[in-house]
PDB file of C-alpha atoms in Angstrom:
ATOM      1  CA  UNK A  43     122.372 327.106  50.550  1.00 44.00           C
ATOM      2  CA  UNK A  44     118.702 326.293  49.914  1.00 48.00           C
ATOM      3  CA  UNK A  45     116.065 325.528  52.511  1.00 48.00           C
ATOM      4  CA  UNK A  46     115.820 321.984  51.156  1.00 50.00           C
ATOM      5  CA  UNK A  47     119.530 321.410  51.677  1.00 48.00           C
ATOM      6  CA  UNK A  48     119.121 322.545  55.252  1.00 43.00           C
ATOM      7  CA  UNK A  49     116.129 320.286  55.637  1.00 56.00           C
ATOM      8  CA  UNK A  50     113.791 323.159  56.490  1.00 62.00           C
ATOM      9  CA  UNK A  51     111.727 322.724  53.321  1.00 67.00           C
ATOM     10  CA  UNK A  52     111.212 319.034  54.024  1.00 68.00           C
ATOM     11  CA  UNK A  53     110.249 319.749  57.625  1.00 68.00           C
ATOM     12  CA  UNK A  54     107.674 322.288  56.491  1.00 71.00           C
ATOM     13  CA  UNK A  55     106.169 319.712  54.137  1.00 77.00           C
ATOM     14  CA  UNK A  56     105.755 317.090  56.862  1.00 80.00           C
ATOM     15  CA  UNK A  57     104.517 319.424  59.596  1.00 81.00           C
ATOM     16  CA  UNK A  58     100.889 318.805  58.699  1.00 82.00           C
ATOM     17  CA  UNK A  59     101.162 315.008  58.418  1.00 83.00           C
ATOM     18  CA  UNK A  60     103.150 314.877  61.687  1.00 85.00           C
ATOM     19  CA  UNK A  61     100.458 316.865  63.475  1.00 86.00           C
ATOM     20  CA  UNK A  62      97.821 314.487  62.104  1.00 84.00           C
ATOM     21  CA  UNK A  63      99.901 311.471  63.169  1.00 86.00           C
ATOM     22  CA  UNK A  64     100.335 312.713  66.740  1.00 87.00           C
ATOM     23  CA  UNK A  65      96.602 313.402  66.989  1.00 86.00           C
ATOM     24  CA  UNK A  66      95.935 309.821  65.904  1.00 82.00           C
ATOM     25  CA  UNK A  67      98.430 308.521  68.491  1.00 87.00           C
ATOM     26  CA  UNK A  68      96.516 310.384  71.198  1.00 88.00           C
ATOM     27  CA  UNK A  69      93.144 309.154  69.963  1.00 74.00           C
ATOM     28  CA  UNK A  70      91.079 306.077  70.776  1.00 61.00           C
ATOM     29  CA  UNK A  71      93.040 303.950  68.254  1.00 60.00           C
ATOM     30  CA  UNK A  72      96.462 305.204  69.328  1.00 75.00           C
ATOM     31  CA  UNK A  73      97.875 301.732  69.913  1.00 72.00           C
ATOM     32  CA  UNK A  74      96.865 300.668  66.402  1.00 66.00           C
ATOM     33  CA  UNK A  75      98.689 303.648  64.886  1.00 78.00           C
ATOM     34  CA  UNK A  76     101.773 303.021  67.027  1.00 84.00           C
ATOM     35  CA  UNK A  77     102.001 299.380  65.954  1.00 75.00           C
ATOM     36  CA  UNK A  78     101.545 300.421  62.318  1.00 78.00           C
ATOM     37  CA  UNK A  79     104.324 303.003  62.692  1.00 85.00           C
ATOM     38  CA  UNK A  80     106.704 300.361  64.079  1.00 83.00           C
ATOM     39  CA  UNK A  81     106.046 298.191  61.024  1.00 75.00           C
ATOM     40  CA  UNK A  82     106.623 301.190  58.735  1.00 82.00           C
ATOM     41  CA  UNK A  83     110.013 301.884  60.356  1.00 87.00           C
ATOM     42  CA  UNK A  84     110.996 298.255  59.654  1.00 81.00           C
ATOM     43  CA  UNK A  85     110.090 298.723  55.996  1.00 78.00           C
ATOM     44  CA  UNK A  86     106.986 296.543  56.297  1.00 73.00           C
ATOM     45  CA  UNK A  87     103.505 297.341  55.032  1.00 70.00           C
ATOM     46  CA  UNK A  88     101.487 298.218  58.157  1.00 70.00           C
ATOM     47  CA  UNK A  89      98.133 297.654  56.474  1.00 65.00           C
ATOM     48  CA  UNK A  90      98.463 294.023  55.401  1.00 70.00           C
ATOM     49  CA  UNK A  91      96.308 292.589  58.184  1.00 79.00           C
ATOM     50  CA  UNK A  92      93.112 291.065  56.856  1.00 89.00           C
ATOM     51  CA  UNK A  93      91.812 289.447  60.033  1.00 95.00           C
ATOM     52  CA  UNK A  94      93.680 290.971  62.980  1.00 94.00           C
ATOM     53  CA  UNK A  95      94.153 294.338  64.613  1.00 91.00           C
ATOM     54  CA  UNK A  96      97.217 294.855  66.841  1.00 91.00           C
ATOM     55  CA  UNK A  97      96.197 295.949  70.332  1.00 94.00           C
ATOM     56  CA  UNK A  98      99.134 295.926  72.753  1.00 93.00           C
ATOM     57  CA  UNK A  99     102.392 294.283  73.791  1.00 94.00           C
ATOM     58  CA  UNK A 100     103.641 293.136  77.176  1.00 95.00           C
ATOM     59  CA  UNK A 101     107.103 292.266  78.460  1.00 95.00           C
ATOM     60  CA  UNK A 102     107.207 289.288  80.805  1.00 95.00           C
ATOM     61  CA  UNK A 103     110.415 289.438  82.867  1.00 94.00           C
ATOM     62  CA  UNK A 104     112.848 286.563  83.217  1.00 94.00           C
ATOM     63  CA  UNK A 105     112.494 284.601  86.444  1.00 91.00           C
ATOM     64  CA  UNK A 106     114.622 282.161  88.416  1.00 93.00           C
ATOM     65  CA  UNK A 107     113.207 279.032  90.056  1.00 89.00           C
ATOM     66  CA  UNK A 108     109.611 279.652  88.952  1.00 90.00           C
ATOM     67  CA  UNK A 109     106.829 277.524  90.380  1.00 89.00           C
ATOM     68  CA  UNK A 110     105.743 274.511  88.378  1.00 92.00           C
ATOM     69  CA  UNK A 111     102.885 275.492  86.003  1.00 95.00           C
ATOM     70  CA  UNK A 112     101.587 271.924  86.017  1.00 94.00           C
ATOM     71  CA  UNK A 113     100.814 272.348  89.711  1.00 94.00           C
ATOM     72  CA  UNK A 114      99.304 275.825  89.333  1.00 95.00           C
ATOM     73  CA  UNK A 115      97.170 275.199  86.233  1.00 97.00           C
ATOM     74  CA  UNK A 116      94.681 272.984  88.028  1.00 96.00           C
ATOM     75  CA  UNK A 117      90.995 273.582  88.666  1.00 97.00           C
ATOM     76  CA  UNK A 118      90.533 275.535  91.887  1.00 95.00           C
ATOM     77  CA  UNK A 119      88.731 278.621  93.098  1.00 95.00           C
ATOM     78  CA  UNK A 120      89.056 281.275  90.416  1.00 96.00           C
ATOM     79  CA  UNK A 121      90.312 278.853  87.751  1.00 97.00           C
ATOM     80  CA  UNK A 122      88.627 276.092  85.771  1.00 97.00           C
ATOM     81  CA  UNK A 123      90.871 273.916  83.587  1.00 98.00           C
ATOM     82  CA  UNK A 124      89.214 271.677  80.994  1.00 98.00           C
ATOM     83  CA  UNK A 125      89.897 267.974  80.508  1.00 98.00           C
ATOM     84  CA  UNK A 126      91.094 268.720  76.956  1.00 97.00           C
ATOM     85  CA  UNK A 127      93.730 271.157  78.232  1.00 98.00           C
ATOM     86  CA  UNK A 128      94.885 268.637  80.818  1.00 97.00           C
ATOM     87  CA  UNK A 129      95.184 265.993  78.110  1.00 97.00           C
ATOM     88  CA  UNK A 130      96.592 267.952  75.149  1.00 97.00           C
ATOM     89  CA  UNK A 131      98.834 270.647  76.629  1.00 97.00           C
ATOM     90  CA  UNK A 132      99.425 270.386  80.378  1.00 97.00           C
ATOM     91  CA  UNK A 133     101.526 267.168  80.343  1.00 96.00           C
ATOM     92  CA  UNK A 134     104.029 268.858  77.995  1.00 96.00           C
ATOM     93  CA  UNK A 135     104.649 271.905  80.187  1.00 96.00           C
ATOM     94  CA  UNK A 136     107.934 271.285  81.969  1.00 93.00           C
ATOM     95  CA  UNK A 137     109.348 272.816  85.105  1.00 91.00           C
ATOM     96  CA  UNK A 138     112.506 274.823  84.407  1.00 93.00           C
ATOM     97  CA  UNK A 139     115.123 276.493  86.582  1.00 93.00           C
ATOM     98  CA  UNK A 140     114.664 279.843  84.868  1.00 93.00           C
ATOM     99  CA  UNK A 141     112.468 281.445  82.241  1.00 91.00           C
ATOM    100  CA  UNK A 142     113.681 283.923  79.620  1.00 90.00           C
ATOM    101  CA  UNK A 143     112.391 287.450  79.129  1.00 94.00           C
ATOM    102  CA  UNK A 144     109.434 287.287  76.780  1.00 93.00           C
ATOM    103  CA  UNK A 145     107.473 289.843  74.750  1.00 94.00           C
ATOM    104  CA  UNK A 146     103.911 288.966  73.757  1.00 96.00           C
ATOM    105  CA  UNK A 147     101.546 290.700  71.352  1.00 94.00           C
ATOM    106  CA  UNK A 148      97.785 290.977  71.832  1.00 96.00           C
ATOM    107  CA  UNK A 149      95.528 291.118  68.777  1.00 96.00           C
ATOM    108  CA  UNK A 150      91.801 291.396  68.176  1.00 96.00           C
ATOM    109  CA  UNK A 151      89.957 289.561  65.409  1.00 97.00           C
ATOM    110  CA  UNK A 152      88.256 292.053  63.097  1.00 95.00           C
ATOM    111  CA  UNK A 153      86.490 289.296  61.151  1.00 95.00           C
ATOM    112  CA  UNK A 154      86.071 285.523  61.515  1.00 96.00           C
ATOM    113  CA  UNK A 155      89.261 283.539  60.788  1.00 96.00           C
ATOM    114  CA  UNK A 156      90.575 280.010  61.155  1.00 95.00           C
ATOM    115  CA  UNK A 157      93.788 279.020  62.927  1.00 95.00           C
ATOM    116  CA  UNK A 158      95.909 278.994  59.771  1.00 93.00           C
ATOM    117  CA  UNK A 159      94.780 282.480  58.807  1.00 93.00           C
ATOM    118  CA  UNK A 160      95.478 283.771  62.312  1.00 94.00           C
ATOM    119  CA  UNK A 161      98.961 282.267  62.467  1.00 93.00           C
ATOM    120  CA  UNK A 162      99.699 283.648  59.016  1.00 89.00           C
ATOM    121  CA  UNK A 163      99.178 287.184  60.300  1.00 90.00           C
ATOM    122  CA  UNK A 164     100.848 286.854  63.713  1.00 90.00           C
ATOM    123  CA  UNK A 165     104.027 285.416  62.197  1.00 81.00           C
ATOM    124  CA  UNK A 166     103.137 281.741  62.094  1.00 67.00           C
ATOM    125  CA  UNK A 167     105.352 280.512  64.950  1.00 85.00           C
ATOM    126  CA  UNK A 168     103.475 278.698  67.747  1.00 94.00           C
ATOM    127  CA  UNK A 169     104.731 279.036  71.308  1.00 95.00           C
ATOM    128  CA  UNK A 170     106.551 276.157  72.963  1.00 96.00           C
ATOM    129  CA  UNK A 171     104.297 274.494  75.525  1.00 96.00           C
ATOM    130  CA  UNK A 172     106.686 275.086  78.426  1.00 95.00           C
ATOM    131  CA  UNK A 173     107.194 278.760  77.548  1.00 95.00           C
ATOM    132  CA  UNK A 174     103.427 279.127  77.191  1.00 96.00           C
ATOM    133  CA  UNK A 175     102.738 277.490  80.552  1.00 96.00           C
ATOM    134  CA  UNK A 176     105.031 279.824  82.466  1.00 96.00           C
ATOM    135  CA  UNK A 177     103.735 282.863  80.559  1.00 96.00           C
ATOM    136  CA  UNK A 178     100.118 281.915  81.282  1.00 97.00           C
ATOM    137  CA  UNK A 179     100.814 281.492  84.991  1.00 96.00           C
ATOM    138  CA  UNK A 180     102.419 284.939  85.074  1.00 96.00           C
ATOM    139  CA  UNK A 181      99.572 286.628  83.183  1.00 97.00           C
ATOM    140  CA  UNK A 182      96.820 285.057  85.286  1.00 97.00           C
ATOM    141  CA  UNK A 183      98.659 285.922  88.496  1.00 96.00           C
ATOM    142  CA  UNK A 184      98.572 289.591  87.455  1.00 96.00           C
ATOM    143  CA  UNK A 185      94.759 289.529  87.129  1.00 97.00           C
ATOM    144  CA  UNK A 186      93.583 286.687  89.414  1.00 97.00           C
ATOM    145  CA  UNK A 187      90.152 288.197  90.063  1.00 96.00           C
ATOM    146  CA  UNK A 188      89.488 289.581  86.607  1.00 96.00           C
ATOM    147  CA  UNK A 189      91.037 292.964  87.320  1.00 97.00           C
ATOM    148  CA  UNK A 190      91.648 295.320  84.411  1.00 95.00           C
ATOM    149  CA  UNK A 191      95.021 294.762  82.831  1.00 96.00           C
ATOM    150  CA  UNK A 192      96.797 293.464  79.756  1.00 97.00           C
ATOM    151  CA  UNK A 193      94.422 290.510  79.392  1.00 98.00           C
ATOM    152  CA  UNK A 194      90.925 291.418  78.154  1.00 97.00           C
ATOM    153  CA  UNK A 195      88.193 290.429  80.604  1.00 97.00           C
ATOM    154  CA  UNK A 196      85.215 290.895  78.263  1.00 96.00           C
ATOM    155  CA  UNK A 197      84.252 287.218  78.197  1.00 96.00           C
ATOM    156  CA  UNK A 198      85.746 286.512  74.755  1.00 97.00           C
ATOM    157  CA  UNK A 199      88.272 283.757  74.145  1.00 98.00           C
ATOM    158  CA  UNK A 200      91.967 284.659  74.121  1.00 98.00           C
ATOM    159  CA  UNK A 201      93.607 282.258  71.664  1.00 98.00           C
ATOM    160  CA  UNK A 202      97.267 281.247  71.602  1.00 98.00           C
ATOM    161  CA  UNK A 203      98.797 278.578  69.394  1.00 97.00           C
ATOM    162  CA  UNK A 204     100.986 276.157  71.307  1.00 97.00           C
ATOM    163  CA  UNK A 205     103.459 273.550  70.089  1.00 96.00           C
ATOM    164  CA  UNK A 206     103.513 270.316  72.095  1.00 94.00           C
ATOM    165  CA  UNK A 207     105.410 267.208  70.946  1.00 90.00           C
ATOM    166  CA  UNK A 208     105.324 268.200  67.299  1.00 92.00           C
ATOM    167  CA  UNK A 209     101.630 269.123  67.170  1.00 95.00           C
ATOM    168  CA  UNK A 210     100.107 272.599  67.306  1.00 96.00           C
ATOM    169  CA  UNK A 211      97.049 273.169  69.488  1.00 97.00           C
ATOM    170  CA  UNK A 212      94.838 276.185  70.013  1.00 97.00           C
ATOM    171  CA  UNK A 213      94.996 276.913  73.726  1.00 98.00           C
ATOM    172  CA  UNK A 214      92.359 279.395  74.783  1.00 98.00           C
ATOM    173  CA  UNK A 215      91.157 281.062  77.952  1.00 98.00           C
ATOM    174  CA  UNK A 216      88.826 283.825  79.117  1.00 98.00           C
ATOM    175  CA  UNK A 217      87.509 285.526  82.227  1.00 98.00           C
ATOM    176  CA  UNK A 218      83.993 284.402  83.170  1.00 97.00           C
ATOM    177  CA  UNK A 219      81.763 286.705  85.186  1.00 96.00           C
ATOM    178  CA  UNK A 220      79.499 283.701  85.762  1.00 94.00           C
ATOM    179  CA  UNK A 221      82.230 281.465  87.209  1.00 91.00           C
ATOM    180  CA  UNK A 222      84.053 284.454  88.752  1.00 95.00           C
ATOM    181  CA  UNK A 223      87.247 282.965  87.434  1.00 97.00           C
ATOM    182  CA  UNK A 224      89.395 282.103  84.435  1.00 98.00           C
ATOM    183  CA  UNK A 225      88.458 279.209  82.194  1.00 98.00           C
ATOM    184  CA  UNK A 226      91.315 277.468  80.343  1.00 98.00           C
ATOM    185  CA  UNK A 227      90.796 275.099  77.416  1.00 98.00           C
ATOM    186  CA  UNK A 228      92.672 273.602  74.438  1.00 97.00           C
ATOM    187  CA  UNK A 229      91.528 272.318  71.063  1.00 96.00           C
ATOM    188  CA  UNK A 230      93.008 270.465  68.128  1.00 95.00           C
ATOM    189  CA  UNK A 231      93.351 272.574  65.005  1.00 93.00           C
ATOM    190  CA  UNK A 232      90.460 272.246  62.595  1.00 83.00           C
ATOM    191  CA  UNK A 233      89.021 274.489  59.914  1.00 80.00           C
ATOM    192  CA  UNK A 234      86.751 276.194  62.442  1.00 87.00           C
ATOM    193  CA  UNK A 235      86.444 279.946  62.287  1.00 94.00           C
ATOM    194  CA  UNK A 236      86.944 281.984  65.434  1.00 97.00           C
ATOM    195  CA  UNK A 237      84.370 284.766  65.673  1.00 96.00           C
ATOM    196  CA  UNK A 238      85.047 288.463  65.331  1.00 96.00           C
ATOM    197  CA  UNK A 239      85.927 290.061  68.666  1.00 96.00           C
ATOM    198  CA  UNK A 240      87.963 287.113  69.931  1.00 97.00           C
ATOM    199  CA  UNK A 241      91.507 287.911  71.019  1.00 98.00           C
ATOM    200  CA  UNK A 242      94.832 286.392  69.958  1.00 98.00           C
ATOM    201  CA  UNK A 243      98.063 286.213  71.932  1.00 97.00           C
ATOM    202  CA  UNK A 244     101.337 285.554  70.112  1.00 95.00           C
ATOM    203  CA  UNK A 245     105.080 285.885  70.374  1.00 92.00           C
ATOM    204  CA  UNK A 246     106.051 289.408  69.366  1.00 88.00           C
ATOM    205  CA  UNK A 247     107.988 289.638  66.126  1.00 74.00           C
ATOM    206  CA  UNK A 248     111.346 291.403  66.153  1.00 58.00           C
TER     207      UNK A 248
END
């Protein structure tokens, strides 16, 4: 029986590439290589992203009897909520008896892109306003004073596309060292281009 039939020949051939792959996983861009590897295992091309770079994922646990986001997402110490957010998104966030487990993906813009281009690379599905509201409350509660965590606190917008009553809006928020708090806003979709370095939050694809 040959080495190839035993699989030893194949293993010898991939030893070098595997070593290189593990070194990349342990390097500064390890998360990027891990996300690319997941896509490869699903038979998808991991290098199709033109505007975005995958950064991380987070699992938000299911909860029972969560507090009402419409009460919590109000301007107060440590949080400034814009009039546009209160008009476009907040009224459509409903209180629910329980929230489902949710996995979110964080991306970074590698070059300027508009909303359509961003949604085309994240999967295209906006987040329901109620699901978004509960997720945002959870994420902000984990980093109320701008602590290091899943959410970037570098002063750049974190964009998430939200569906409310049949219309998609670009909700966005960031940590402000000037305000010493989070600033939350929302905008109607236009052909504006978000600058490189901004962040994008989306529903994780299966």
